Coordinates of N, CA and C in Angstrom, one line a residue:
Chain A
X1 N 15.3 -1.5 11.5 CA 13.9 -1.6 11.1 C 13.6 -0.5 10.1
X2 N 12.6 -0.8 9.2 CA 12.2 0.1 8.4 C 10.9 0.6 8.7
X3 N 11.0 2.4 8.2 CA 9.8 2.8 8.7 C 10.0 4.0 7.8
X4 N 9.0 4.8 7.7 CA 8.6 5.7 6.8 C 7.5 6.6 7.5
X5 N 8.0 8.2 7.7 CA 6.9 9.5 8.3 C 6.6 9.7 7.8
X6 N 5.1 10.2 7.8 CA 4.7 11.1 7.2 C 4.4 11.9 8.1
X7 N 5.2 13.7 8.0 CA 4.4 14.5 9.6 C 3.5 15.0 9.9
X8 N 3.0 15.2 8.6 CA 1.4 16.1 8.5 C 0.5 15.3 8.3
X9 N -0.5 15.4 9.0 CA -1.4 14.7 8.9 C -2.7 15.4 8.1
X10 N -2.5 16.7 7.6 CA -3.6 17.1 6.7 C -2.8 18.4 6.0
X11 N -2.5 18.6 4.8 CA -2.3 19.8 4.1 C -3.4 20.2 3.5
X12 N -3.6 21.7 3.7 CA -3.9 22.6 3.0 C -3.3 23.7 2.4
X13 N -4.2 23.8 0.8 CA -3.5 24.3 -0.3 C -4.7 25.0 -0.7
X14 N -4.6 26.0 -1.7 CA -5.9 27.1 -2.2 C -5.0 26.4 -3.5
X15 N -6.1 26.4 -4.2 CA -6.4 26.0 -5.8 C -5.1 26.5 -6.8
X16 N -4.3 26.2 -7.2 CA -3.6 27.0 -8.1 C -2.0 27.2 -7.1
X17 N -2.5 27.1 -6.4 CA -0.9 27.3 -5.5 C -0.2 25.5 -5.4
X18 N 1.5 26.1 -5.3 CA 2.2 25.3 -5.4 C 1.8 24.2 -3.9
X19 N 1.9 22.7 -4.3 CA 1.6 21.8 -2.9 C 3.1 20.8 -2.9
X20 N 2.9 20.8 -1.6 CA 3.9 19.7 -1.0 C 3.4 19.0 -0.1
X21 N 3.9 17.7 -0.2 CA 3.8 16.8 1.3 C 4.4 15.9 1.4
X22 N 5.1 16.0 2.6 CA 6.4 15.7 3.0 C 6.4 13.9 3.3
X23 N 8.0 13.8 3.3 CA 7.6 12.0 3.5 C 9.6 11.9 3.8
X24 N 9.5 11.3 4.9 CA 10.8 10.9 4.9 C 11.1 9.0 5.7
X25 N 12.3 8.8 5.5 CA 12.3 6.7 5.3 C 13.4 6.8 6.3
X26 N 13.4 5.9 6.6 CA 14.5 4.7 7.6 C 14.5 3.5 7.0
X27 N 15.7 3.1 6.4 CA 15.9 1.7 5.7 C 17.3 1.5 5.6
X28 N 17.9 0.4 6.0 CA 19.1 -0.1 5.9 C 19.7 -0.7 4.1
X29 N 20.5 0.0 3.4 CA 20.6 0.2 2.3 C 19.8 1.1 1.7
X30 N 20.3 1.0 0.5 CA 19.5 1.8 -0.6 C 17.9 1.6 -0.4
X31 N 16.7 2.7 -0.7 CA 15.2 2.7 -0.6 C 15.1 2.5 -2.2
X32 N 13.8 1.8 -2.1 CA 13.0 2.1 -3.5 C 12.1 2.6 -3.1
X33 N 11.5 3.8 -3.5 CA 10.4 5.0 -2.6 C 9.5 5.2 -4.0
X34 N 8.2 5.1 -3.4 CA 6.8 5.3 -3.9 C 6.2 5.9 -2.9
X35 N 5.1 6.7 -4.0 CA 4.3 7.4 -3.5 C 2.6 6.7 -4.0
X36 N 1.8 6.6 -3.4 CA 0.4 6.0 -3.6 C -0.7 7.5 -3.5
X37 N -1.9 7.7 -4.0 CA -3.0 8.4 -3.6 C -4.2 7.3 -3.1
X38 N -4.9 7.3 -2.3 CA -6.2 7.2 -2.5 C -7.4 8.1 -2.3
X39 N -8.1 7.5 -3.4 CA -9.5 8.5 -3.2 C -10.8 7.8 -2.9
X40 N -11.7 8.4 -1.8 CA -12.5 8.2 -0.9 C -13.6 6.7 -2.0
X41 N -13.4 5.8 -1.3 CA -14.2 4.3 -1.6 C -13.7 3.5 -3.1
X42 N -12.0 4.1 -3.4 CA -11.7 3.4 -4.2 C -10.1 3.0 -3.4
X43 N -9.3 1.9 -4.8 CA -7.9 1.6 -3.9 C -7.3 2.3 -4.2
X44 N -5.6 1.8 -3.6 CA -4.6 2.7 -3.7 C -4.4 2.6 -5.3
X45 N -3.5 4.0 -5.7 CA -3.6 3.9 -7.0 C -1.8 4.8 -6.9
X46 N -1.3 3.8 -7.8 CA 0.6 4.3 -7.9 C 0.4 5.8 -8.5
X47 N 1.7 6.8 -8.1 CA 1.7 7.8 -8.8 C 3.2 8.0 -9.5
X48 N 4.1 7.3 -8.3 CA 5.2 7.3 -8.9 C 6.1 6.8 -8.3
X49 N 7.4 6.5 -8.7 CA 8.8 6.0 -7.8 C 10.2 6.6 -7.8
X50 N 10.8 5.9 -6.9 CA 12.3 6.2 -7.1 C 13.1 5.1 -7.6
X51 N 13.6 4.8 -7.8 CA 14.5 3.6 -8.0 C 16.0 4.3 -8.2
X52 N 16.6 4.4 -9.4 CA 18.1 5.2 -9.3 C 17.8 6.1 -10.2
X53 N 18.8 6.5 -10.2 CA 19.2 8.2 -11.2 C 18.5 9.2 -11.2
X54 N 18.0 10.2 -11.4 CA 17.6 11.2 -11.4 C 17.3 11.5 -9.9
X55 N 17.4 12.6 -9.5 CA 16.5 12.4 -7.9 C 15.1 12.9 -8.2
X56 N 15.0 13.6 -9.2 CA 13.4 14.5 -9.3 C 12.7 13.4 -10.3
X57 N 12.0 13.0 -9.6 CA 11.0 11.9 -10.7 C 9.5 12.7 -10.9
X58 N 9.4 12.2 -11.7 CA 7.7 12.8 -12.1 C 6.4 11.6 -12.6
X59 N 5.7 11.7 -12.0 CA 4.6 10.5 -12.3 C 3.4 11.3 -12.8
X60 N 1.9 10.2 -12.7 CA 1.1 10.9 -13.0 C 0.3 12.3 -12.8
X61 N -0.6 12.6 -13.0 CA -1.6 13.6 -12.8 C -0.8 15.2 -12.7
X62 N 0.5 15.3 -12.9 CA 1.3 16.4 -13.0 C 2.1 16.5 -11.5
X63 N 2.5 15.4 -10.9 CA 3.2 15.3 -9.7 C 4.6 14.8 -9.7
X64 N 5.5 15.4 -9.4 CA 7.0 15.0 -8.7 C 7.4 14.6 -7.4
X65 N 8.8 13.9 -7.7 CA 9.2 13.9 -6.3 C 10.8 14.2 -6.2
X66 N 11.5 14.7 -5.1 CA 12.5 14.6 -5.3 C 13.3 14.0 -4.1
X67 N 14.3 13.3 -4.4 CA 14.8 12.0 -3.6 C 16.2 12.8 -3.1
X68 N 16.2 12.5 -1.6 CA 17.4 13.6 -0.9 C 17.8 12.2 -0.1
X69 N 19.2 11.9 -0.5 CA 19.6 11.1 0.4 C 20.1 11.5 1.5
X70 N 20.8 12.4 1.8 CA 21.2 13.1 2.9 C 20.4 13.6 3.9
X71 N 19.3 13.9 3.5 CA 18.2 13.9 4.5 C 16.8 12.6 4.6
X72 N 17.1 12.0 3.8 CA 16.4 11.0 3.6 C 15.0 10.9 3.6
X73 N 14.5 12.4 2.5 CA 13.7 12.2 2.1 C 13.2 12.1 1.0
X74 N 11.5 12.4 1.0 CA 11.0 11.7 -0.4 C 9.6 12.6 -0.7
X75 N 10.1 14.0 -1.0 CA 8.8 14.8 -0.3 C 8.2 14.7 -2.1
X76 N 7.1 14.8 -1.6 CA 5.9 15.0 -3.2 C 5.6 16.2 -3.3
X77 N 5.5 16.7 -4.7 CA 5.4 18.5 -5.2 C 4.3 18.6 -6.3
X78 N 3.4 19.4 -6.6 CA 3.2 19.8 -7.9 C 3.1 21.2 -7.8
X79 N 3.5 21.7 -9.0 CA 3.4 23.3 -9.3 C 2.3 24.0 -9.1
X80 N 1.5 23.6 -9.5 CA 0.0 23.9 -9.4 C -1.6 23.0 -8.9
X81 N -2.2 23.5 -7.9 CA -2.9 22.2 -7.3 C -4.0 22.3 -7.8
X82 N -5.0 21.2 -8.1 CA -5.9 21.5 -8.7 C -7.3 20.7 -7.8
X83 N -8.0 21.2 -7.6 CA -9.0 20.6 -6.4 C -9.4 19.2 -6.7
X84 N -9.4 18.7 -7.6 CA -9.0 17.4 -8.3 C -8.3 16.6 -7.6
X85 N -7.0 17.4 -7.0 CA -6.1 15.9 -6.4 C -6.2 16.1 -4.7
X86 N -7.4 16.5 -4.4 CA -7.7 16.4 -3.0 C -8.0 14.8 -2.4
X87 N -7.1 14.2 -2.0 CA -7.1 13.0 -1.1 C -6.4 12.8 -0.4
X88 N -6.1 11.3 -0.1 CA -5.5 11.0 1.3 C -4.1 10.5 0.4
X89 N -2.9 10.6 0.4 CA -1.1 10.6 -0.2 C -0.6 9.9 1.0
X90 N -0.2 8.4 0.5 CA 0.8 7.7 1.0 C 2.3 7.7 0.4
X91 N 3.0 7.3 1.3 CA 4.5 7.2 0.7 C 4.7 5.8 1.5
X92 N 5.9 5.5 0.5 CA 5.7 4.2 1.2 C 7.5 3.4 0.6
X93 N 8.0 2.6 1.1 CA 9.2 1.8 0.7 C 9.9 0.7 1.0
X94 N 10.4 0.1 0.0 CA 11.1 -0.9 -0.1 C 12.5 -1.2 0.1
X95 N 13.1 -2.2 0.3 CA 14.5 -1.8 0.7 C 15.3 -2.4 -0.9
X96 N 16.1 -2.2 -1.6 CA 16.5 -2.6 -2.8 C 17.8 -4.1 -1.8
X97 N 17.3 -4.2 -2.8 CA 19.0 -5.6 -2.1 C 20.4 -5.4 -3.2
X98 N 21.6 -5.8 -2.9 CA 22.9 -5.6 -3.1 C 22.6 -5.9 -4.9
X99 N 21.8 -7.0 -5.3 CA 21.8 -8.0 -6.5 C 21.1 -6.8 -7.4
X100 N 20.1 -5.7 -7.1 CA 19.4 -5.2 -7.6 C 18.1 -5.3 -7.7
X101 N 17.8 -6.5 -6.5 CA 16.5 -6.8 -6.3 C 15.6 -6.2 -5.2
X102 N 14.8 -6.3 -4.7 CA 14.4 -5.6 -3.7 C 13.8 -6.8 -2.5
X103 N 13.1 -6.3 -1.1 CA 12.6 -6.7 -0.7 C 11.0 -6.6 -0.8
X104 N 10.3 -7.7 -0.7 CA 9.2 -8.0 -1.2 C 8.0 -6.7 -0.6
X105 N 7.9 -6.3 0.4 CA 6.6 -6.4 0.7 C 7.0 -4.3 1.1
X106 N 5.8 -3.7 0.7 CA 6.0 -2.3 1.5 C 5.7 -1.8 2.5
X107 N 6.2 -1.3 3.0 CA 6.4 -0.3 4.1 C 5.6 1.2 4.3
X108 N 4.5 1.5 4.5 CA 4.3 2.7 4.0 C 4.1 3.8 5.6
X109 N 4.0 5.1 5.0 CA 3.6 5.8 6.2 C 2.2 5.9 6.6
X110 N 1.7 6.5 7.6 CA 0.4 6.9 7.8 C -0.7 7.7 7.1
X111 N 0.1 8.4 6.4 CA -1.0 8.7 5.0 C -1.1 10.4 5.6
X112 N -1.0 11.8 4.4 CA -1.4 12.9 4.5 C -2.9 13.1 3.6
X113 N -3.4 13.7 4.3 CA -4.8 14.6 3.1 C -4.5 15.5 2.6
X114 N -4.8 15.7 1.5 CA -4.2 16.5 1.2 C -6.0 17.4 0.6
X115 N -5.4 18.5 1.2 CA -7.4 19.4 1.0 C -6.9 20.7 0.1
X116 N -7.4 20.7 -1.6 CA -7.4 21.6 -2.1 C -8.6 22.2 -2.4
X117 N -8.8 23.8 -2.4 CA -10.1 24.9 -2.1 C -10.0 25.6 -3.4
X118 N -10.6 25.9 -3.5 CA -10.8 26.8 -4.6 C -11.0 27.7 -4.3
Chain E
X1 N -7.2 -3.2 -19.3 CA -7.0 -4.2 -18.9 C -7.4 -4.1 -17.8
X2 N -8.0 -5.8 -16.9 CA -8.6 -6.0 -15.7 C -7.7 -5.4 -14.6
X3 N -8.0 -5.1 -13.5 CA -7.6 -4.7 -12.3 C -6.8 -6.3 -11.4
X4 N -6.6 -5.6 -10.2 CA -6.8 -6.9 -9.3 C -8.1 -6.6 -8.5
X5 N -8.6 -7.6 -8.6 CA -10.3 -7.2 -7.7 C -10.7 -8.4 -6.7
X6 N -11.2 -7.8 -5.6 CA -11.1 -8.7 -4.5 C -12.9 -9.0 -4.0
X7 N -13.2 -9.8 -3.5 CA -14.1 -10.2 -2.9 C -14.9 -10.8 -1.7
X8 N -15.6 -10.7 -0.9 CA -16.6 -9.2 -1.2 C -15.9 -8.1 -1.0
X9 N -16.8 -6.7 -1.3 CA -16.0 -5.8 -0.8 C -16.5 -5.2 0.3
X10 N -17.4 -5.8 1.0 CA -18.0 -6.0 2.7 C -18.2 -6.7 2.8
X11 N -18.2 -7.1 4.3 CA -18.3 -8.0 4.9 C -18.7 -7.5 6.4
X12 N -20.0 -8.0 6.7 CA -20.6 -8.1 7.7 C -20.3 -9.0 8.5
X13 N -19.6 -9.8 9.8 CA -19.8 -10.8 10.6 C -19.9 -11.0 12.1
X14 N -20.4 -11.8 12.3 CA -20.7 -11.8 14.5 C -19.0 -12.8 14.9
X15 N -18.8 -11.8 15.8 CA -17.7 -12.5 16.4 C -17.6 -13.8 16.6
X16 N -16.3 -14.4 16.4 CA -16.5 -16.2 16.5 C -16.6 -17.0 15.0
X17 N -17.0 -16.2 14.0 CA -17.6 -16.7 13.1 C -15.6 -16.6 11.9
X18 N -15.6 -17.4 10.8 CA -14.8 -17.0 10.4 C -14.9 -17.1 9.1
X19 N -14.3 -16.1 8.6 CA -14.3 -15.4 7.3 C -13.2 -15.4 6.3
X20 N -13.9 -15.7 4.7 CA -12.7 -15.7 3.7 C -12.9 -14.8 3.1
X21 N -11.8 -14.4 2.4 CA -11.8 -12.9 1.8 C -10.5 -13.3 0.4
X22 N -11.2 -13.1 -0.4 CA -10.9 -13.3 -1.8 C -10.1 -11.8 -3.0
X23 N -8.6 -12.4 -3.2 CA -8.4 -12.0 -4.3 C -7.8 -12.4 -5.8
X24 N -8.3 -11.9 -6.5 CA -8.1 -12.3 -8.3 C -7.0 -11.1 -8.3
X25 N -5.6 -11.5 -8.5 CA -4.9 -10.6 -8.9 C -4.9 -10.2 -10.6
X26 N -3.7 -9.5 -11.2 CA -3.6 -9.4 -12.3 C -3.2 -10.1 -13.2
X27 N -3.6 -10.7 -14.6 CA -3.1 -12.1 -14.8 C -1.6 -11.6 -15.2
X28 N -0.7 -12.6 -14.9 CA 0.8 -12.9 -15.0 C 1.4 -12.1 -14.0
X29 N 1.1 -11.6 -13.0 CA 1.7 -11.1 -12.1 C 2.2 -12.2 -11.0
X30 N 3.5 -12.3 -10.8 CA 4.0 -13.4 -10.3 C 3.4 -13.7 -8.5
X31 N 3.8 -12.3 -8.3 CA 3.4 -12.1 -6.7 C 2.4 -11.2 -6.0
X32 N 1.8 -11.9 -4.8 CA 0.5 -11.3 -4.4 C 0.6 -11.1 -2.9
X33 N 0.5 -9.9 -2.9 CA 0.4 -9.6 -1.5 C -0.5 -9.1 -0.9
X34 N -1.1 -9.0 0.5 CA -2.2 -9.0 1.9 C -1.7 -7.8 2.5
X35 N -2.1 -6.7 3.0 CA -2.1 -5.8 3.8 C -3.4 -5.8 4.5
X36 N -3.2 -5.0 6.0 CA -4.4 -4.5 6.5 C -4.0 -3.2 7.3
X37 N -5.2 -2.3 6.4 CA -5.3 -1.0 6.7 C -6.5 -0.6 8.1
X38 N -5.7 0.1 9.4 CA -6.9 0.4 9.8 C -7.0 1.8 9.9
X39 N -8.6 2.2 10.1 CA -9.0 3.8 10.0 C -7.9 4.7 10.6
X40 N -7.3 5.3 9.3 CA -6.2 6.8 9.6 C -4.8 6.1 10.1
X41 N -4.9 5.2 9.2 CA -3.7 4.8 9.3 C -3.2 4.3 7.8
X42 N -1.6 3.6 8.0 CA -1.6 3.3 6.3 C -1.2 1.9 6.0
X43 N -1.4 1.1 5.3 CA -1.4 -0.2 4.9 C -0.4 -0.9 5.6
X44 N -0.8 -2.2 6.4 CA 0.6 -2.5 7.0 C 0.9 -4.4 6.0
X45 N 1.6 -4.7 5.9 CA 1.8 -6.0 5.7 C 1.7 -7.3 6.8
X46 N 0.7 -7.9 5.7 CA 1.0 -9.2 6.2 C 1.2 -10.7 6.1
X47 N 1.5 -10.9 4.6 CA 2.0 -11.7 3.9 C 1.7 -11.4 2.3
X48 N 3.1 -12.4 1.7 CA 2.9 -12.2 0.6 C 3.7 -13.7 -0.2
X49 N 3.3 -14.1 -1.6 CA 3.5 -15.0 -2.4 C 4.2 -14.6 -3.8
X50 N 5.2 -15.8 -3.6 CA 5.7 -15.6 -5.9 C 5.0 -17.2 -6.1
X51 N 3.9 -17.2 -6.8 CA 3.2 -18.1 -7.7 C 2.9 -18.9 -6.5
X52 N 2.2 -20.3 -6.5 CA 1.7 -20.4 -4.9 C 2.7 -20.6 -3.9
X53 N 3.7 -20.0 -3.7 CA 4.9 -20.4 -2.4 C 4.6 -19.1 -1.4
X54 N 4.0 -19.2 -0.2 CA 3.9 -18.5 0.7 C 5.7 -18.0 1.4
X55 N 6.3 -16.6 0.8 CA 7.2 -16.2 0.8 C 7.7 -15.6 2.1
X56 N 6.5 -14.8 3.0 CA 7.1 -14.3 4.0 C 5.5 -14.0 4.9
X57 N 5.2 -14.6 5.8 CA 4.2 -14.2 6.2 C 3.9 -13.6 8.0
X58 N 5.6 -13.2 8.1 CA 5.9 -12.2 9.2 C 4.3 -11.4 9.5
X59 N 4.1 -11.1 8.9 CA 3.1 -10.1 9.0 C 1.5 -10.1 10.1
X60 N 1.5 -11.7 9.6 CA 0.3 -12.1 10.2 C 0.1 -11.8 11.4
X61 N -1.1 -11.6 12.0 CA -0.8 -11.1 13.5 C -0.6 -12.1 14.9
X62 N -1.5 -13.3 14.1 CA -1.7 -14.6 15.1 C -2.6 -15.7 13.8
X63 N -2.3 -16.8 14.6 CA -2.6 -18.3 14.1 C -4.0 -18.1 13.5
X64 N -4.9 -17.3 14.0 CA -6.2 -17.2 13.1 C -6.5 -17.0 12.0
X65 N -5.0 -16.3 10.9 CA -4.8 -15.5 10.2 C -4.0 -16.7 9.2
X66 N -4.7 -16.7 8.3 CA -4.0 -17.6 7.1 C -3.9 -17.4 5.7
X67 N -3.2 -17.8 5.1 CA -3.9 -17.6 3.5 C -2.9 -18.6 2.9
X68 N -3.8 -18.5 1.4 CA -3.0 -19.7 0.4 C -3.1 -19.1 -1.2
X69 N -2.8 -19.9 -2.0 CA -2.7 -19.2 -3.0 C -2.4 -20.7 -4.0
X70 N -3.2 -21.4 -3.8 CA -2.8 -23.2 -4.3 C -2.9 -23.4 -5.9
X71 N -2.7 -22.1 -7.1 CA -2.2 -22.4 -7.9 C -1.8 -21.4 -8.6
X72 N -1.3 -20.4 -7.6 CA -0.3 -19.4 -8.1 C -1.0 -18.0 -8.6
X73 N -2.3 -18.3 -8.8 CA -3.4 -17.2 -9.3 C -4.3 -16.3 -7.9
X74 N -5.5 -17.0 -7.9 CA -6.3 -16.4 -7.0 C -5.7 -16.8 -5.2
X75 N -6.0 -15.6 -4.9 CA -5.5 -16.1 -3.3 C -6.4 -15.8 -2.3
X76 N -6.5 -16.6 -1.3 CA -7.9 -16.4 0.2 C -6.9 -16.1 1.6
X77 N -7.9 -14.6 1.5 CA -7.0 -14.8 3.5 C -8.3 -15.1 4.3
X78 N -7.6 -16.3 5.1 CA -8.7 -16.5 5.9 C -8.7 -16.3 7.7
X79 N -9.9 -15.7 8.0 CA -9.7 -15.5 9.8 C -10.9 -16.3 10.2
X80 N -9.7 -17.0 11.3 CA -11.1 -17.8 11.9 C -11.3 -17.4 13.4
X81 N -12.3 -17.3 13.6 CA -13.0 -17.0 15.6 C -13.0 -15.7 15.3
X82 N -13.4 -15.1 14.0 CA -13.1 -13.5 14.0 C -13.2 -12.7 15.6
X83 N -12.6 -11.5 15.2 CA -12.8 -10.8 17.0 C -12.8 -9.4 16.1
X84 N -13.5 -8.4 17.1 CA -14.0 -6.9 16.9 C -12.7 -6.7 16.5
X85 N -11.5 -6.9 17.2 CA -10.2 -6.2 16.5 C -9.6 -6.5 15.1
X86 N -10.5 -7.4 14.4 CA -10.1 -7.9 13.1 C -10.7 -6.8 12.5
X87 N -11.5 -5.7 12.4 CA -12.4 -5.4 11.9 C -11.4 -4.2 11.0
X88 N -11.1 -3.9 9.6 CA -10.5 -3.0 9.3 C -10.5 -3.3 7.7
X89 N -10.0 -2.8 6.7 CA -9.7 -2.6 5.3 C -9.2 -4.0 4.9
X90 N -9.4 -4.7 4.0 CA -8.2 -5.8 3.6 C -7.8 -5.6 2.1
X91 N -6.6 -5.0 1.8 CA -6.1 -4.8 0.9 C -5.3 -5.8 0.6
X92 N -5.5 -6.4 -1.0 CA -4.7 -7.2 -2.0 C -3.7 -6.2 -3.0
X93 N -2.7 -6.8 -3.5 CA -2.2 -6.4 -4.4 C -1.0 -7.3 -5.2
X94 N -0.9 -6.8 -6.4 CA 0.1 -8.0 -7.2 C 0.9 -6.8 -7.8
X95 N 2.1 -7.9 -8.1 CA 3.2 -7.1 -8.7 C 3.9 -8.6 -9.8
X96 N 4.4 -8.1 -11.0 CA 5.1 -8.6 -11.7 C 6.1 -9.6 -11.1
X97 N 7.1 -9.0 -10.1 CA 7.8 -9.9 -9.4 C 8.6 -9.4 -8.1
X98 N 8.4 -9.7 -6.7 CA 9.0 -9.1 -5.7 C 10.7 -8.9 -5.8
X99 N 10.8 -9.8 -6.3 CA 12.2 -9.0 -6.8 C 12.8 -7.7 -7.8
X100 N 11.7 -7.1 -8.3 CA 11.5 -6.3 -9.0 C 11.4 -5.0 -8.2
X101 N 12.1 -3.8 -8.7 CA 11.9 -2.5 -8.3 C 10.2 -1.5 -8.2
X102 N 9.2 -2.7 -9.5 CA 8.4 -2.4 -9.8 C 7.1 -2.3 -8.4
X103 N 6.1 -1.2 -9.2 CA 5.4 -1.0 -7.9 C 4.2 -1.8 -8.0
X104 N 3.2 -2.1 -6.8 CA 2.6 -2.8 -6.7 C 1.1 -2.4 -7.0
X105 N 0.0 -3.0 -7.1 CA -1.2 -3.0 -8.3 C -2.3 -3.3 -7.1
X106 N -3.1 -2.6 -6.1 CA -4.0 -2.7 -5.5 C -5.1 -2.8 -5.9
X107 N -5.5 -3.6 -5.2 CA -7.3 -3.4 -5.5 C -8.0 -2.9 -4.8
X108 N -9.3 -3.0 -4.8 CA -10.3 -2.0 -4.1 C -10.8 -2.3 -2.2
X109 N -9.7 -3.4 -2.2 CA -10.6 -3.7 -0.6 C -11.4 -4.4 -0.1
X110 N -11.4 -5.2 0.6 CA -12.7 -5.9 1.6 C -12.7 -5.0 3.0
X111 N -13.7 -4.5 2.9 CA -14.2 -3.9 4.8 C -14.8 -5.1 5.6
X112 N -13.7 -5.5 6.3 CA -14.4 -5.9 7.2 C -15.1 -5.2 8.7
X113 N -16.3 -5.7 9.0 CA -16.8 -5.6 10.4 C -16.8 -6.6 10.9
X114 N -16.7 -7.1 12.0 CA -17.0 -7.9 12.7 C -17.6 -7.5 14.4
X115 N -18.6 -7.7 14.6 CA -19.9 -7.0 15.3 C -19.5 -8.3 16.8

């Protein structure tokens, strides 16, 4: 079965300091790993993916991710946090198929907050 | 460019009663999928479509739970005999094509209550 942690259920970060939050998958074959934000009374909104090559992907708003198959994770980073990206951060994934196709529908974790202070 | 946008985005209802819940996905997006989110938790699936062919609808929880999608565009999940446990987020979303690596396009949600 497929399933996806997330173990924190709330990060805190002071303004300007480096953030992380962690995300690791269970999937038979290769994952296709995304990460979602949402912010309070709107929807999920993509930030970014994995699919192949590189392991360090970068999407919007100044965020990465870097993809560890050996530990099978999918943790989200940015260098600098800006009270701006204080919300709730899903990760979430797909299973790719042999053809290069994937399976349809996602899988996501329980969701981190992520609370930046100034 | 338009969103996928769903309708309403509450919904008030008394147990028993049964409720449709409306999404307009993005135009040309082949496939459209149903999740239901409940509080502090994260989106789970429960069916989804490539143009109107109901593809996999594992998800559903039980027979009260339906949906269609009868010309590949707008799709209705419908619950009928609603119950207090239905009561949670209904998230739509479309993607280009489930066979695709690409990610998927949410919209804003129906809250349901059901009282």
């Amino acid at each position: 079965a497929q399933s996806v942690a997330q173990p924190e259920d709330q990060v805190n970060v002071a303004e300007g300091n480096p953030l992380t939050v962690k995300c690791t998958y269970s999937v038979s074959g290769n994952p296709y790993l995304f990460w979602y934000v949402q912010y309070p009374n709107r929807g999920l909104q993509f930030l970014l993916k994995y699919i192949t090559g590189d392991n360090l992907v970068k999407g919007s708003y100044g965020f990465e991710a870097e993809f560890n198959k050996s530990q099978t994770s999918f943790h989200l980073k940015k260098p600098s946090a800006l009270v701006s990206d204080s919300a709730l951060y899903f990760c979430a994934v797909r299973r790719a198929l042999s053809y290069g196709g994937s399976q349809g529908n996602l899988i996501f974790g329980k969701g981190t907050k992520l609370s930046v202070k100034p | 460019g338009a969103g996928v946008s769903q309708s309403p985005r509450y919904k008030v209802t008394k147990r028993g009663q049964d409720v449709a819940l409306r999404c307009d996905p993005i135009s040309g997006h082949v496939s459209l999928y149903w999740y239901r989110q409940a509080l502090g938790q994260g989106p789970e699936f429960l069916t989804y479509f490539n143009y109107e062919a109901q593809q996999d609808k594992s998800g559903l929880p039980n027979d009260r739970f339906s949906a269609e999608r009868p010309e590949g565009s707008i799709s209705t999940l419908t619950i009928q005999r609603t119950e207090q446990r239905d009561s949670a987020m209904y998230r739509c979303a479309s993607s280009l094509a489930s066979s695709s690596p690409g990610e998927q396009f949410f919209g804003p949600g129906t809250r349901l209550t059901v009282l």
